[in-house]
């Protein structure tokens, strides 16, 4: 694999980096002070400018209105956008909409794409993804309490979901529900169904308080309830019973997006740590950076970020050539490696900045609170460790049932 950045990647990196410095970083102090929802009018203006860069929804094929970057090129863009908490949102590449766009592109019918995908790509609406349930372990995705049963020409959905990111203000939810509880293969019991949020029986209970904040709009995690919500049978995404398979497919490229976003956060944290190390003096003429412990944080962070980035780019390269299934081990490994690298680098940067690192004068404190979830969502570390180790041990003769 050749890790050289193509001229196109170099130029899009430069374009986005300059845009971020000019338009996005200056928004951060107000974002920390006032919160996402209060800042929406300003964010909307910057979104219009971002649209003009030609990199709007860059991972979406051009025929659907995106910039059509292949995964290995979009990965670099995701890193640049990750350097600010709102980078992805401003370029319409934010989770969970990005993943929902990918599902609709791959599995949506023409009618579903016209009604939901195109407005999503244009940035006119937002969406959410409702799979996790308070009553069931999200780490076991085939164990769900939510059901959808056919009644005439409709699905009738009952269930309780939480951690539906961005549910506040979303126009529709993708609901993961059991449609065939008796299917012999547990992986074929559930399906994905599109539910407009104005459907009677769909109730947004509210935003969860997460790490001290309920957020608002896109920057929130919702609790929702399906109480006999009825939608047409035509709202099924893909084939019946394919919910688990679609969810797995969605997570392949999605993990590249997230991991590169985390590497962008690491780079920004690293930059803040190094800048501080040379200007903050412990005594006259003795900057922090002269201390070996601080030098160790810097060198170790550099090595870990570099290693994580190469792993993620390699996984993206493999997904592009062989698909997510073939690259499943790499995908698990990058998910846990990048999330842990993120946590270590953020911790060192905050430590190096001392009290300043705890204030909202930099995005470090925001990320410390909001990115702790990186080791939990899209599969907790332990789930990936478990999956990788079992696969390796099966190669040594351990039987499936024993694992
Ligand atoms: C910020 C954030 C955003 C999210 N957004 C969404 C969203 O938009 N839509 C959605 O549907 N869900 C979302 N989620 C939910 C997320 O997918 C789940 O939290 C995750 O899958 C874990 O499920 P759980 O919380 O039920 O934890 P559980 O499954 O109850 O697991 C608890 C803990 O058990 C441990 N564990 C699990 N399996 C193993 C194992 N095999 N061996 C050892 N230990 C193990 C892990 O440490 C894990 O953290 C989000 C979560 C967060 C934090």
Short mmCIF file of C-alpha atoms and ligand atoms in Angstrom, two decimals:
data_model
loop_
_atom_site.label_atom_id
_atom_site.label_comp_id
_atom_site.label_asym_id
_atom_site.label_seq_id
_atom_site.Cartn_x
_atom_site.Cartn_y
_atom_site.Cartn_z
CA UNK A 1 0.00 0.00 0.00
CA UNK A 2 1.23 3.48 -0.91
CA UNK A 3 0.61 6.00 1.88
CA UNK A 4 1.61 9.02 -0.25
CA UNK A 5 -1.10 11.66 -0.23
CA UNK A 6 -2.26 12.34 -3.77
CA UNK A 7 -2.14 15.96 -5.03
CA UNK A 8 -5.96 15.97 -4.74
CA UNK A 9 -5.80 14.94 -1.07
CA UNK A 10 -3.11 17.53 -0.37
CA UNK A 11 -5.14 20.30 -1.94
CA UNK A 12 -8.36 19.35 -0.18
CA UNK A 13 -6.50 19.17 3.13
CA UNK A 14 -5.12 22.68 2.56
CA UNK A 15 -8.52 24.01 1.52
CA UNK A 16 -10.27 22.56 4.57
CA UNK A 17 -7.50 23.51 7.01
CA UNK A 18 -7.63 27.15 5.86
CA UNK A 19 -11.44 27.13 6.02
CA UNK A 20 -11.35 25.71 9.55
CA UNK A 21 -8.87 28.35 10.70
CA UNK A 22 -10.81 31.19 9.11
CA UNK A 23 -14.44 30.20 9.72
CA UNK A 24 -14.67 27.41 12.29
CA UNK A 25 -12.12 27.82 15.10
CA UNK A 26 -13.35 31.38 15.80
CA UNK A 27 -16.80 29.90 16.58
CA UNK A 28 -15.48 27.60 19.29
CA UNK A 29 -15.44 29.99 22.28
CA UNK A 30 -19.10 30.91 21.66
CA UNK A 31 -19.95 27.26 21.16
CA UNK A 32 -18.46 26.41 24.56
CA UNK A 33 -20.20 29.39 26.21
CA UNK A 34 -23.65 29.21 24.62
CA UNK A 35 -24.02 25.61 23.39
CA UNK A 36 -24.84 24.18 19.98
CA UNK A 37 -28.54 25.05 19.81
CA UNK A 38 -28.03 28.76 20.62
CA UNK A 39 -25.35 29.02 17.97
CA UNK A 40 -27.44 27.53 15.14
CA UNK A 41 -27.96 30.78 13.15
CA UNK A 42 -24.18 31.37 13.02
CA UNK A 43 -23.50 27.72 12.27
CA UNK A 44 -26.04 27.84 9.43
CA UNK A 45 -24.20 30.75 7.83
CA UNK A 46 -20.90 28.86 7.98
CA UNK A 47 -22.65 25.78 6.55
CA UNK A 48 -23.57 27.84 3.49
CA UNK A 49 -19.91 28.81 3.08
CA UNK A 50 -18.86 25.17 3.51
CA UNK A 51 -21.31 24.17 0.77
CA UNK A 52 -19.44 26.54 -1.55
CA UNK A 53 -16.10 24.72 -1.06
CA UNK A 54 -17.25 21.79 -3.20
CA UNK A 55 -16.66 19.40 -0.29
CA UNK A 56 -20.22 19.28 1.01
CA UNK A 57 -21.22 15.73 2.06
CA UNK A 58 -17.92 14.72 0.51
CA UNK A 59 -18.31 10.96 1.06
CA UNK A 60 -21.61 10.85 -0.88
CA UNK A 61 -21.44 9.93 -4.59
CA UNK A 62 -21.87 12.88 -6.95
CA UNK A 63 -25.08 11.50 -8.43
CA UNK A 64 -26.72 11.97 -5.02
CA UNK A 65 -25.34 15.47 -4.54
CA UNK A 66 -22.09 14.86 -2.65
CA UNK A 67 -18.45 15.43 -3.65
CA UNK A 68 -17.94 11.71 -4.38
CA UNK A 69 -14.63 11.18 -2.56
CA UNK A 70 -13.55 7.54 -2.25
CA UNK A 71 -13.14 6.26 1.31
CA UNK A 72 -9.33 6.49 1.27
CA UNK A 73 -9.53 10.17 0.27
CA UNK A 74 -12.48 11.07 2.48
CA UNK A 75 -10.51 9.61 5.43
CA UNK A 76 -8.05 12.53 5.18
CA UNK A 77 -10.87 15.04 5.00
CA UNK A 78 -12.51 13.49 8.06
CA UNK A 79 -9.26 14.03 9.96
CA UNK A 80 -9.17 17.71 9.03
CA UNK A 81 -12.84 18.21 9.96
CA UNK A 82 -12.27 16.38 13.24
CA UNK A 83 -10.00 19.19 14.44
CA UNK A 84 -13.08 21.10 15.60
CA UNK A 85 -16.16 19.72 17.44
CA UNK A 86 -18.41 21.10 14.67
CA UNK A 87 -16.24 20.40 11.60
CA UNK A 88 -18.24 17.42 10.35
CA UNK A 89 -21.57 19.09 11.05
CA UNK A 90 -20.59 22.18 9.08
CA UNK A 91 -19.75 20.06 6.00
CA UNK A 92 -22.82 17.79 6.41
CA UNK A 93 -20.68 14.73 7.19
CA UNK A 94 -21.85 14.29 10.81
CA UNK A 95 -22.98 11.11 12.51
CA UNK A 96 -25.58 9.68 12.51
CA UNK A 97 -26.73 11.34 9.26
CA UNK A 98 -23.62 10.19 7.39
CA UNK A 99 -24.31 6.54 8.27
CA UNK A 100 -28.00 6.92 7.45
CA UNK A 101 -27.11 8.43 4.07
CA UNK A 102 -24.90 5.41 3.37
CA UNK A 103 -27.72 3.01 4.29
CA UNK A 104 -30.16 4.86 2.03
CA UNK A 105 -27.66 4.90 -0.83
CA UNK A 106 -27.01 1.17 -0.57
CA UNK A 107 -30.44 -0.13 0.43
CA UNK A 108 -33.01 2.61 -0.17
CA UNK A 109 -35.59 2.32 -2.92
CA UNK A 110 -35.85 5.18 -5.42
CA UNK A 111 -38.86 6.56 -3.52
CA UNK A 112 -37.01 6.37 -0.18
CA UNK A 113 -33.99 8.06 -1.69
CA UNK A 114 -36.12 10.83 -3.18
CA UNK A 115 -38.03 11.47 0.03
CA UNK A 116 -35.25 11.01 2.63
CA UNK A 117 -31.79 10.77 1.13
CA UNK A 118 -31.81 13.80 -1.14
CA UNK A 119 -33.03 16.30 1.49
CA UNK A 120 -30.53 14.78 3.93
CA UNK A 121 -27.66 15.29 1.49
CA UNK A 122 -28.87 18.83 0.76
CA UNK A 123 -28.78 19.48 4.52
CA UNK A 124 -32.47 20.39 4.68
CA UNK A 125 -33.32 17.71 7.24
CA UNK A 126 -31.56 15.61 9.87
CA UNK A 127 -32.14 12.04 10.98
CA UNK A 128 -31.42 9.63 13.81
CA UNK A 129 -30.69 5.95 14.24
CA UNK A 130 -32.58 4.07 16.94
CA UNK A 131 -31.13 0.71 17.80
CA UNK A 132 -29.92 0.75 21.42
CA UNK A 133 -32.42 0.04 24.20
CA UNK A 134 -32.18 0.79 27.91
CA UNK A 135 -33.51 -2.67 28.78
CA UNK A 136 -31.14 -4.71 26.59
CA UNK A 137 -27.34 -4.81 26.28
CA UNK A 138 -26.41 -2.89 23.15
CA UNK A 139 -23.27 -5.04 22.97
CA UNK A 140 -25.49 -7.92 21.89
CA UNK A 141 -27.14 -6.39 18.82
CA UNK A 142 -29.35 -9.39 18.08
CA UNK A 143 -31.15 -9.10 21.43
CA UNK A 144 -33.82 -6.42 21.01
CA UNK A 145 -37.17 -5.76 22.67
CA UNK A 146 -38.56 -3.53 19.92
CA UNK A 147 -40.96 -5.29 17.56
CA UNK A 148 -42.54 -4.42 14.22
CA UNK A 149 -45.47 -6.55 13.11
CA UNK A 150 -47.35 -6.40 9.85
CA UNK A 151 -50.95 -5.21 9.96
CA UNK A 152 -52.50 -4.90 6.49
CA UNK A 153 -50.27 -2.53 4.54
CA UNK A 154 -48.43 -1.23 7.59
CA UNK A 155 -45.75 -2.00 10.17
CA UNK A 156 -46.87 -1.44 13.74
CA UNK A 157 -43.89 -0.69 15.97
CA UNK A 158 -43.60 -0.98 19.75
CA UNK A 159 -40.41 -0.36 21.69
CA UNK A 160 -38.18 1.84 23.77
CA UNK A 161 -34.85 3.25 22.57
CA UNK A 162 -32.20 5.55 23.93
CA UNK A 163 -28.97 7.17 22.85
CA UNK A 164 -30.57 8.16 19.57
CA UNK A 165 -28.02 10.83 18.68
CA UNK A 166 -29.55 13.88 17.03
CA UNK A 167 -33.16 12.72 17.59
CA UNK A 168 -34.01 16.26 18.76
CA UNK A 169 -35.16 17.92 15.52
CA UNK A 170 -34.70 14.84 13.32
CA UNK A 171 -37.21 14.43 10.47
CA UNK A 172 -37.03 10.65 10.55
CA UNK A 173 -35.60 7.78 12.53
CA UNK A 174 -34.25 4.51 11.26
CA UNK A 175 -35.67 1.96 13.67
CA UNK A 176 -34.12 -1.44 14.27
CA UNK A 177 -36.97 -3.77 15.24
CA UNK A 178 -37.60 -7.51 15.44
CA UNK A 179 -39.82 -8.51 12.51
CA UNK A 180 -39.42 -12.29 12.79
CA UNK A 181 -38.84 -13.41 16.39
CA UNK A 182 -38.89 -17.08 15.29
CA UNK A 183 -36.16 -16.89 12.66
CA UNK A 184 -33.75 -19.76 13.32
CA UNK A 185 -30.74 -17.52 12.75
CA UNK A 186 -30.82 -14.76 15.38
CA UNK A 187 -29.04 -12.48 12.92
CA UNK A 188 -32.12 -12.53 10.66
CA UNK A 189 -34.76 -11.55 13.20
CA UNK A 190 -34.56 -7.77 12.92
CA UNK A 191 -35.17 -5.27 10.13
CA UNK A 192 -34.60 -1.55 9.62
CA UNK A 193 -37.65 0.62 9.07
CA UNK A 194 -37.89 4.34 8.31
CA UNK A 195 -40.19 6.15 10.75
CA UNK A 196 -40.96 9.84 10.16
CA UNK A 197 -40.80 11.53 13.56
CA UNK A 198 -44.23 13.11 13.10
CA UNK A 199 -45.80 9.61 12.96
CA UNK A 200 -48.47 9.23 15.68
CA UNK A 201 -47.07 6.77 18.23
CA UNK A 202 -43.49 7.98 17.80
CA UNK A 203 -42.63 9.90 20.94
CA UNK A 204 -39.39 11.71 21.69
CA UNK A 205 -39.27 11.46 25.46
CA UNK A 206 -36.41 13.92 25.73
CA UNK A 207 -32.67 14.44 25.60
CA UNK A 208 -30.54 12.36 27.95
CA UNK A 209 -28.28 14.20 30.32
CA UNK A 210 -24.85 12.98 29.20
CA UNK A 211 -21.68 14.06 31.00
CA UNK A 212 -23.47 17.00 32.54
CA UNK A 213 -25.24 18.24 29.41
CA UNK A 214 -28.56 17.62 27.66
CA UNK A 215 -27.24 19.36 24.54
CA UNK A 216 -29.78 20.33 21.94
CA UNK A 217 -30.61 19.63 18.30
CA UNK A 218 -27.94 17.60 16.54
CA UNK A 219 -25.70 17.77 19.64
CA UNK A 220 -27.94 15.61 21.82
CA UNK A 221 -28.76 11.99 22.55
CA UNK A 222 -32.46 11.22 22.73
CA UNK A 223 -34.72 8.74 24.43
CA UNK A 224 -37.63 7.72 22.23
CA UNK A 225 -40.60 5.46 22.47
CA UNK A 226 -42.54 3.65 19.74
CA UNK A 227 -46.11 3.14 20.95
CA UNK A 228 -47.91 1.44 18.10
CA UNK A 229 -46.30 3.75 15.51
CA UNK A 230 -47.70 2.79 12.09
CA UNK A 231 -45.74 3.25 8.87
CA UNK A 232 -46.27 1.78 5.37
CA UNK A 233 -44.66 -1.59 4.59
CA UNK A 234 -42.73 0.32 1.90
CA UNK A 235 -40.69 1.97 4.67
CA UNK A 236 -38.68 -1.22 5.13
CA UNK A 237 -35.00 -0.69 4.30
CA UNK A 238 -33.51 -3.53 2.25
CA UNK A 239 -34.97 -6.99 2.69
CA UNK A 240 -36.88 -8.16 5.75
CA UNK A 241 -34.55 -9.72 8.32
CA UNK A 242 -31.51 -7.85 6.94
CA UNK A 243 -31.29 -5.31 9.77
CA UNK A 244 -28.22 -6.84 11.39
CA UNK A 245 -26.37 -7.24 8.09
CA UNK A 246 -27.11 -3.63 7.11
CA UNK A 247 -25.98 -2.42 10.56
CA UNK A 248 -22.67 -4.26 10.15
CA UNK A 249 -22.15 -2.84 6.65
CA UNK A 250 -22.92 0.65 7.95
CA UNK A 251 -20.27 0.33 10.61
CA UNK A 252 -17.40 -0.46 8.20
CA UNK A 253 -16.94 2.92 6.49
CA UNK A 254 -18.51 4.59 9.57
CA UNK A 255 -15.60 3.47 11.72
CA UNK A 256 -13.12 4.95 9.23
CA UNK A 257 -15.04 8.26 9.46
CA UNK A 258 -15.02 8.18 13.28
CA UNK A 259 -11.42 6.97 13.69
CA UNK A 260 -10.06 9.66 11.37
CA UNK A 261 -12.18 12.24 13.19
CA UNK A 262 -10.57 11.11 16.44
CA UNK A 263 -7.13 11.40 14.84
CA UNK A 264 -8.04 14.97 13.90
CA UNK A 265 -8.90 15.61 17.56
CA UNK A 266 -5.56 14.05 18.58
CA UNK A 267 -3.69 16.32 16.17
CA UNK A 268 -5.41 19.44 17.51
CA UNK A 269 -4.76 18.36 21.12
CA UNK A 270 -1.14 17.59 20.22
CA UNK A 271 -0.75 21.01 18.62
CA UNK A 272 -2.19 22.74 21.72
CA UNK A 273 0.12 20.71 23.98
CA UNK A 274 3.26 21.55 21.97
CA UNK A 275 2.40 25.26 21.65
CA UNK A 276 1.84 25.43 25.38
CA UNK A 277 5.05 23.52 26.14
CA UNK A 278 7.17 26.21 24.50
CA UNK A 279 5.44 29.32 25.86
CA UNK A 280 4.48 28.30 29.40
CA UNK A 281 7.44 28.95 31.69
CA UNK A 282 7.78 27.10 34.99
CA UNK A 283 10.42 29.66 35.98
CA UNK A 284 12.00 32.49 33.96
CA UNK A 285 13.63 30.97 30.87
CA UNK A 286 12.43 27.45 31.76
CA UNK A 287 9.54 26.46 29.51
CA UNK A 288 7.50 23.35 30.25
CA UNK A 289 8.96 21.67 27.17
CA UNK A 290 12.39 21.46 28.82
CA UNK A 291 11.05 18.82 31.22
CA UNK A 292 11.63 15.21 30.22
CA UNK A 293 8.19 14.09 31.36
CA UNK A 294 6.55 16.58 29.01
CA UNK A 295 8.92 15.57 26.21
CA UNK A 296 7.85 11.99 26.79
CA UNK A 297 4.15 12.93 26.44
CA UNK A 298 4.98 14.66 23.18
CA UNK A 299 7.09 11.87 21.66
CA UNK A 300 4.70 9.11 22.78
CA UNK A 301 1.69 11.00 21.47
CA UNK A 302 3.41 11.55 18.12
CA UNK A 303 4.21 7.84 17.82
CA UNK A 304 0.71 6.71 18.84
CA UNK A 305 -1.10 9.13 16.53
CA UNK A 306 1.13 8.15 13.63
CA UNK A 307 0.59 4.44 14.23
CA UNK A 308 -3.18 4.84 14.62
CA UNK A 309 -3.45 6.89 11.41
CA UNK A 310 -1.54 4.30 9.38
CA UNK A 311 -3.74 1.51 10.77
CA UNK A 312 -6.90 3.40 9.84
CA UNK A 313 -5.68 4.25 6.34
CA UNK A 314 -4.74 0.61 5.85
CA UNK A 315 -8.22 -0.52 6.95
CA UNK A 316 -9.83 2.03 4.57
CA UNK A 317 -7.65 0.72 1.74
CA UNK A 318 -8.72 -2.85 2.49
CA UNK A 319 -12.44 -1.96 2.76
CA UNK A 320 -12.20 -0.20 -0.60
CA UNK A 321 -10.68 -3.25 -2.27
CA UNK A 322 -12.37 -6.18 -0.53
CA UNK A 323 -15.37 -4.81 1.37
CA UNK A 324 -16.15 -4.44 5.07
CA UNK A 325 -16.58 -8.14 5.75
CA UNK A 326 -13.09 -9.06 4.59
CA UNK A 327 -11.67 -6.17 6.63
CA UNK A 328 -13.66 -6.93 9.80
CA UNK A 329 -10.59 -7.68 11.91
CA UNK A 330 -8.84 -4.47 10.83
CA UNK A 331 -12.06 -2.56 11.52
CA UNK A 332 -12.24 -3.89 15.08
CA UNK A 333 -8.56 -3.18 15.67
CA UNK A 334 -8.72 0.44 14.48
CA UNK A 335 -11.87 1.11 16.48
CA UNK A 336 -10.24 0.23 19.76
CA UNK A 337 -6.77 1.54 18.90
CA UNK A 338 -7.94 4.96 17.72
CA UNK A 339 -10.40 5.41 20.61
CA UNK A 340 -7.71 4.59 23.18
CA UNK A 341 -5.13 6.79 21.44
CA UNK A 342 -7.65 9.62 21.54
CA UNK A 343 -8.14 9.21 25.25
CA UNK A 344 -4.41 9.09 26.05
CA UNK A 345 -3.49 12.07 23.89
CA UNK A 346 -6.35 14.18 25.23
CA UNK A 347 -5.35 13.29 28.78
CA UNK A 348 -1.71 14.30 28.22
CA UNK A 349 -2.71 17.56 26.51
CA UNK A 350 -5.03 18.51 29.39
CA UNK A 351 -2.31 17.61 31.89
CA UNK A 352 0.24 19.72 30.02
CA UNK A 353 -2.09 22.74 29.98
CA UNK A 354 -2.86 22.37 33.69
CA UNK A 355 -5.83 24.46 34.84
CA UNK A 356 -6.13 26.03 31.40
CA UNK A 357 -6.85 22.55 29.99
CA UNK A 358 -9.91 22.29 32.24
CA UNK A 359 -11.39 25.60 31.05
CA UNK A 360 -13.49 26.06 27.94
CA UNK A 361 -10.82 28.33 26.43
CA UNK A 362 -9.73 25.34 24.33
CA UNK A 363 -11.89 22.46 22.99
CA UNK A 364 -9.95 19.95 25.14
CA UNK A 365 -12.44 19.90 28.04
CA UNK A 366 -15.39 19.53 25.64
CA UNK A 367 -13.71 16.57 23.96
CA UNK A 368 -12.73 15.02 27.28
CA UNK A 369 -16.41 14.88 28.24
CA UNK A 370 -17.93 14.17 24.85
CA UNK A 371 -15.43 11.74 23.40
CA UNK A 372 -15.25 9.38 26.38
CA UNK A 373 -18.07 7.65 24.56
CA UNK A 374 -15.65 6.73 21.74
CA UNK A 375 -14.69 3.64 23.72
CA UNK A 376 -18.38 2.67 24.06
CA UNK A 377 -20.37 3.49 20.92
CA UNK A 378 -19.96 1.50 17.68
CA UNK A 379 -18.95 -1.42 19.86
CA UNK A 380 -17.29 -1.09 23.26
CA UNK A 381 -13.54 -1.85 23.36
CA UNK A 382 -14.24 -5.20 24.99
CA UNK A 383 -16.59 -6.29 22.20
CA UNK A 384 -13.87 -5.70 19.61
CA UNK A 385 -11.17 -7.32 21.74
CA UNK A 386 -13.43 -10.32 22.24
CA UNK A 387 -14.21 -10.62 18.51
CA UNK A 388 -10.59 -10.32 17.39
CA UNK A 389 -9.23 -12.72 20.00
CA UNK A 390 -11.86 -15.37 19.26
CA UNK A 391 -11.16 -15.17 15.54
CA UNK A 392 -7.43 -15.54 16.16
CA UNK A 393 -7.92 -18.46 18.54
CA UNK A 394 -10.24 -20.21 16.09
CA UNK A 395 -7.24 -20.20 13.74
CA UNK A 396 -5.45 -22.18 16.45
CA UNK A 397 -8.25 -24.72 16.65
CA UNK A 398 -10.56 -23.28 19.32
CA UNK A 399 -14.15 -24.28 18.44
CA UNK A 400 -16.91 -21.67 17.99
CA UNK A 401 -19.04 -23.05 20.85
CA UNK A 402 -16.06 -22.93 23.24
CA UNK A 403 -15.70 -19.19 22.57
C1 LIG B 1 -22.17 9.14 22.75
C2 LIG B 1 -22.98 7.96 22.32
C3 LIG B 1 -23.74 8.02 21.17
C4 LIG B 1 -24.53 6.94 20.78
N1 LIG B 1 -25.33 7.04 19.67
C5 LIG B 1 -26.18 6.03 19.36
C6 LIG B 1 -27.13 6.17 18.29
O1 LIG B 1 -27.17 7.19 17.59
N2 LIG B 1 -28.01 5.15 18.07
C7 LIG B 1 -28.01 4.00 18.82
O2 LIG B 1 -28.82 3.12 18.56
N3 LIG B 1 -27.12 3.85 19.84
C8 LIG B 1 -26.22 4.83 20.13
N4 LIG B 1 -25.35 4.69 21.19
C9 LIG B 1 -25.41 3.49 22.02
C10 LIG B 1 -24.21 2.58 21.85
O3 LIG B 1 -24.24 1.96 20.61
C11 LIG B 1 -24.23 1.61 23.03
O4 LIG B 1 -24.02 2.35 24.22
C12 LIG B 1 -23.17 0.52 22.90
O5 LIG B 1 -23.48 -0.36 21.85
C13 LIG B 1 -23.04 -0.31 24.20
O6 LIG B 1 -24.28 -0.81 24.59
P1 LIG B 1 -24.82 -0.56 26.08
O7 LIG B 1 -24.69 0.89 26.39
O8 LIG B 1 -26.15 -1.18 26.17
O9 LIG B 1 -23.77 -1.30 27.01
P2 LIG B 1 -23.81 -2.86 27.40
O10 LIG B 1 -24.02 -3.69 26.19
O11 LIG B 1 -24.72 -3.03 28.54
O12 LIG B 1 -22.33 -3.09 27.87
C14 LIG B 1 -21.80 -2.49 29.07
C15 LIG B 1 -20.32 -2.75 29.12
O13 LIG B 1 -20.10 -4.14 29.19
C16 LIG B 1 -18.81 -4.44 28.68
N5 LIG B 1 -18.89 -5.54 27.71
C17 LIG B 1 -19.76 -5.68 26.70
N6 LIG B 1 -19.49 -6.80 26.00
C18 LIG B 1 -18.44 -7.39 26.61
C19 LIG B 1 -17.68 -8.58 26.39
N7 LIG B 1 -17.96 -9.38 25.36
N8 LIG B 1 -16.65 -8.87 27.25
C20 LIG B 1 -16.37 -8.05 28.27
N9 LIG B 1 -17.03 -6.93 28.52
C21 LIG B 1 -18.06 -6.60 27.72
C22 LIG B 1 -18.30 -3.17 27.99
O14 LIG B 1 -17.32 -2.55 28.81
C23 LIG B 1 -19.54 -2.31 27.90
O15 LIG B 1 -19.22 -0.91 27.92
C24 LIG B 1 -24.54 5.76 21.56
C25 LIG B 1 -23.75 5.70 22.73
C26 LIG B 1 -22.98 6.76 23.11
C27 LIG B 1 -22.17 6.67 24.37
#
